[in-house]
């Protein structure tokens, strides 16, 4: 393979070494950036700062404070109880639909990501 921008032919052993080394450097840089982001998110959570978050099922964020929403918290507890007793995601979804439980009024709790997200 010939890389026009770099003027490298991958069949050339020197070029192949350069390509491999460049890939390794890029991968390490990506890993380092990921670790830095994870560290920053962890520090913010330790300080109680929620700036980058999705809506947490069972909670509502009001002025940076997470407040428990009792109706949703009941459903979260139910999901955990089902999971701990061995229910699969499909069985949890079916059980919640049978009981007509909703997460937040926007979509049914049985939405495939709700049960998986609640268990993270």
PDB file of C-alpha atoms in Angstrom:
ATOM      1  CA  UNK A   1       0.000   0.000   0.000  1.00  0.00           C
ATOM      2  CA  UNK A   2       1.274   3.454  -0.845  1.00  0.00           C
ATOM      3  CA  UNK A   3       0.532   6.441   1.403  1.00  0.00           C
ATOM      4  CA  UNK A   4       0.606   9.512  -0.834  1.00  0.00           C
ATOM      5  CA  UNK A   5       0.666  12.205   1.881  1.00  0.00           C
ATOM      6  CA  UNK A   6       3.594  10.604   3.680  1.00  0.00           C
ATOM      7  CA  UNK A   7       5.176   9.281   0.458  1.00  0.00           C
ATOM      8  CA  UNK A   8       5.550   5.853   2.058  1.00  0.00           C
ATOM      9  CA  UNK A   9       5.337   2.442   0.445  1.00  0.00           C
ATOM     10  CA  UNK A  10       4.304  -0.170   3.014  1.00  0.00           C
ATOM     11  CA  UNK A  11       6.313  -2.822   1.141  1.00  0.00           C
ATOM     12  CA  UNK A  12       9.515  -0.974   2.036  1.00  0.00           C
ATOM     13  CA  UNK A  13      10.862  -2.338   5.385  1.00  0.00           C
ATOM     14  CA  UNK A  14      11.918   1.138   6.597  1.00  0.00           C
ATOM     15  CA  UNK A  15       8.507   2.574   5.740  1.00  0.00           C
ATOM     16  CA  UNK A  16       6.790  -0.358   7.443  1.00  0.00           C
ATOM     17  CA  UNK A  17       8.742   0.314  10.638  1.00  0.00           C
ATOM     18  CA  UNK A  18       7.826   4.021  10.423  1.00  0.00           C
ATOM     19  CA  UNK A  19       4.133   3.183   9.962  1.00  0.00           C
ATOM     20  CA  UNK A  20       4.206   0.750  12.905  1.00  0.00           C
ATOM     21  CA  UNK A  21       5.973   3.269  15.134  1.00  0.00           C
ATOM     22  CA  UNK A  22       3.552   6.057  14.155  1.00  0.00           C
ATOM     23  CA  UNK A  23       0.600   3.801  14.949  1.00  0.00           C
ATOM     24  CA  UNK A  24       2.039   2.894  18.353  1.00  0.00           C
ATOM     25  CA  UNK A  25       2.641   6.559  19.215  1.00  0.00           C
ATOM     26  CA  UNK A  26      -0.908   7.497  18.156  1.00  0.00           C
ATOM     27  CA  UNK A  27      -2.378   4.653  20.206  1.00  0.00           C
ATOM     28  CA  UNK A  28      -0.409   5.682  23.307  1.00  0.00           C
ATOM     29  CA  UNK A  29      -1.492   9.300  22.868  1.00  0.00           C
ATOM     30  CA  UNK A  30      -5.130   8.207  22.589  1.00  0.00           C
ATOM     31  CA  UNK A  31      -4.817   6.064  25.743  1.00  0.00           C
ATOM     32  CA  UNK A  32      -3.212   8.970  27.618  1.00  0.00           C
ATOM     33  CA  UNK A  33      -5.999  11.384  26.604  1.00  0.00           C
ATOM     34  CA  UNK A  34      -8.611   8.834  27.695  1.00  0.00           C
ATOM     35  CA  UNK A  35      -6.951   8.407  31.104  1.00  0.00           C
ATOM     36  CA  UNK A  36      -6.788  12.192  31.585  1.00  0.00           C
ATOM     37  CA  UNK A  37     -10.464  12.589  30.786  1.00  0.00           C
ATOM     38  CA  UNK A  38     -11.394   9.724  33.121  1.00  0.00           C
ATOM     39  CA  UNK A  39      -9.276  11.258  35.904  1.00  0.00           C
ATOM     40  CA  UNK A  40     -10.965  14.656  35.457  1.00  0.00           C
ATOM     41  CA  UNK A  41     -14.471  13.155  35.517  1.00  0.00           C
ATOM     42  CA  UNK A  42     -13.623  11.185  38.675  1.00  0.00           C
ATOM     43  CA  UNK A  43     -12.282  14.307  40.428  1.00  0.00           C
ATOM     44  CA  UNK A  44     -15.416  16.287  39.501  1.00  0.00           C
ATOM     45  CA  UNK A  45     -17.662  13.539  40.863  1.00  0.00           C
ATOM     46  CA  UNK A  46     -15.599  13.403  44.074  1.00  0.00           C
ATOM     47  CA  UNK A  47     -16.174  17.151  44.445  1.00  0.00           C
ATOM     48  CA  UNK A  48     -19.890  16.763  43.717  1.00  0.00           C
ATOM     49  CA  UNK A  49     -19.679  18.614  40.405  1.00  0.00           C
ATOM     50  CA  UNK A  50     -21.902  17.213  37.666  1.00  0.00           C
ATOM     51  CA  UNK A  51     -21.104  18.979  34.425  1.00  0.00           C
ATOM     52  CA  UNK A  52     -20.988  16.157  31.897  1.00  0.00           C
ATOM     53  CA  UNK A  53     -23.739  13.695  32.630  1.00  0.00           C
ATOM     54  CA  UNK A  54     -26.766  12.120  31.081  1.00  0.00           C
ATOM     55  CA  UNK A  55     -30.008  12.043  32.994  1.00  0.00           C
ATOM     56  CA  UNK A  56     -29.606   9.543  35.805  1.00  0.00           C
ATOM     57  CA  UNK A  57     -32.673   7.366  36.177  1.00  0.00           C
ATOM     58  CA  UNK A  58     -33.979   7.863  39.695  1.00  0.00           C
ATOM     59  CA  UNK A  59     -32.415  11.317  40.049  1.00  0.00           C
ATOM     60  CA  UNK A  60     -32.983  14.841  38.852  1.00  0.00           C
ATOM     61  CA  UNK A  61     -30.232  17.451  38.717  1.00  0.00           C
ATOM     62  CA  UNK A  62     -31.315  20.771  40.190  1.00  0.00           C
ATOM     63  CA  UNK A  63     -28.687  23.536  40.349  1.00  0.00           C
ATOM     64  CA  UNK A  64     -25.870  20.971  40.266  1.00  0.00           C
ATOM     65  CA  UNK A  65     -27.377  18.814  43.032  1.00  0.00           C
ATOM     66  CA  UNK A  66     -28.680  15.296  42.384  1.00  0.00           C
ATOM     67  CA  UNK A  67     -32.117  14.941  43.939  1.00  0.00           C
ATOM     68  CA  UNK A  68     -33.824  11.545  44.259  1.00  0.00           C
ATOM     69  CA  UNK A  69     -37.093  11.212  42.335  1.00  0.00           C
ATOM     70  CA  UNK A  70     -39.044   8.722  44.488  1.00  0.00           C
ATOM     71  CA  UNK A  71     -41.217   7.306  41.665  1.00  0.00           C
ATOM     72  CA  UNK A  72     -38.188   6.642  39.458  1.00  0.00           C
ATOM     73  CA  UNK A  73     -36.108   5.382  42.390  1.00  0.00           C
ATOM     74  CA  UNK A  74     -38.773   2.747  43.015  1.00  0.00           C
ATOM     75  CA  UNK A  75     -38.370   1.511  39.439  1.00  0.00           C
ATOM     76  CA  UNK A  76     -34.545   1.523  39.719  1.00  0.00           C
ATOM     77  CA  UNK A  77     -34.790  -0.590  42.890  1.00  0.00           C
ATOM     78  CA  UNK A  78     -37.145  -2.958  41.104  1.00  0.00           C
ATOM     79  CA  UNK A  79     -34.682  -3.314  38.188  1.00  0.00           C
ATOM     80  CA  UNK A  80     -31.827  -4.124  40.587  1.00  0.00           C
ATOM     81  CA  UNK A  81     -33.942  -6.618  42.515  1.00  0.00           C
ATOM     82  CA  UNK A  82     -34.913  -8.403  39.291  1.00  0.00           C
ATOM     83  CA  UNK A  83     -31.291  -8.418  38.121  1.00  0.00           C
ATOM     84  CA  UNK A  84     -29.988  -9.791  41.422  1.00  0.00           C
ATOM     85  CA  UNK A  85     -32.532 -12.611  41.330  1.00  0.00           C
ATOM     86  CA  UNK A  86     -31.234 -13.656  37.902  1.00  0.00           C
ATOM     87  CA  UNK A  87     -33.638 -12.008  35.468  1.00  0.00           C
ATOM     88  CA  UNK A  88     -32.259 -11.307  31.976  1.00  0.00           C
ATOM     89  CA  UNK A  89     -32.630  -7.849  30.400  1.00  0.00           C
ATOM     90  CA  UNK A  90     -35.508  -9.171  28.289  1.00  0.00           C
ATOM     91  CA  UNK A  91     -37.253 -10.609  31.375  1.00  0.00           C
ATOM     92  CA  UNK A  92     -36.800  -7.338  33.276  1.00  0.00           C
ATOM     93  CA  UNK A  93     -38.240  -5.418  30.329  1.00  0.00           C
ATOM     94  CA  UNK A  94     -41.230  -7.778  30.124  1.00  0.00           C
ATOM     95  CA  UNK A  95     -41.854  -7.543  33.872  1.00  0.00           C
ATOM     96  CA  UNK A  96     -41.745  -3.732  33.828  1.00  0.00           C
ATOM     97  CA  UNK A  97     -44.083  -3.598  30.844  1.00  0.00           C
ATOM     98  CA  UNK A  98     -46.469  -5.995  32.595  1.00  0.00           C
ATOM     99  CA  UNK A  99     -46.479  -3.717  35.645  1.00  0.00           C
ATOM    100  CA  UNK A 100     -46.798  -0.628  33.374  1.00  0.00           C
ATOM    101  CA  UNK A 101     -43.809   1.110  34.967  1.00  0.00           C
ATOM    102  CA  UNK A 102     -42.367   4.149  33.193  1.00  0.00           C
ATOM    103  CA  UNK A 103     -38.968   5.713  33.746  1.00  0.00           C
ATOM    104  CA  UNK A 104     -39.705   9.403  33.269  1.00  0.00           C
ATOM    105  CA  UNK A 105     -42.826   9.686  31.172  1.00  0.00           C
ATOM    106  CA  UNK A 106     -40.855  10.094  27.955  1.00  0.00           C
ATOM    107  CA  UNK A 107     -40.284   6.425  27.132  1.00  0.00           C
ATOM    108  CA  UNK A 108     -41.113   3.113  28.761  1.00  0.00           C
ATOM    109  CA  UNK A 109     -38.567   1.761  31.239  1.00  0.00           C
ATOM    110  CA  UNK A 110     -38.379  -1.278  29.033  1.00  0.00           C
ATOM    111  CA  UNK A 111     -36.334   0.695  26.522  1.00  0.00           C
ATOM    112  CA  UNK A 112     -33.259  -1.498  25.981  1.00  0.00           C
ATOM    113  CA  UNK A 113     -30.782   1.036  27.395  1.00  0.00           C
ATOM    114  CA  UNK A 114     -32.675   1.828  30.602  1.00  0.00           C
ATOM    115  CA  UNK A 115     -32.137  -1.518  32.284  1.00  0.00           C
ATOM    116  CA  UNK A 116     -28.536  -1.814  31.116  1.00  0.00           C
ATOM    117  CA  UNK A 117     -27.718   1.784  32.155  1.00  0.00           C
ATOM    118  CA  UNK A 118     -29.295   1.328  35.578  1.00  0.00           C
ATOM    119  CA  UNK A 119     -26.946  -1.566  36.296  1.00  0.00           C
ATOM    120  CA  UNK A 120     -23.730   0.337  35.514  1.00  0.00           C
TER     121      UNK A 120
END
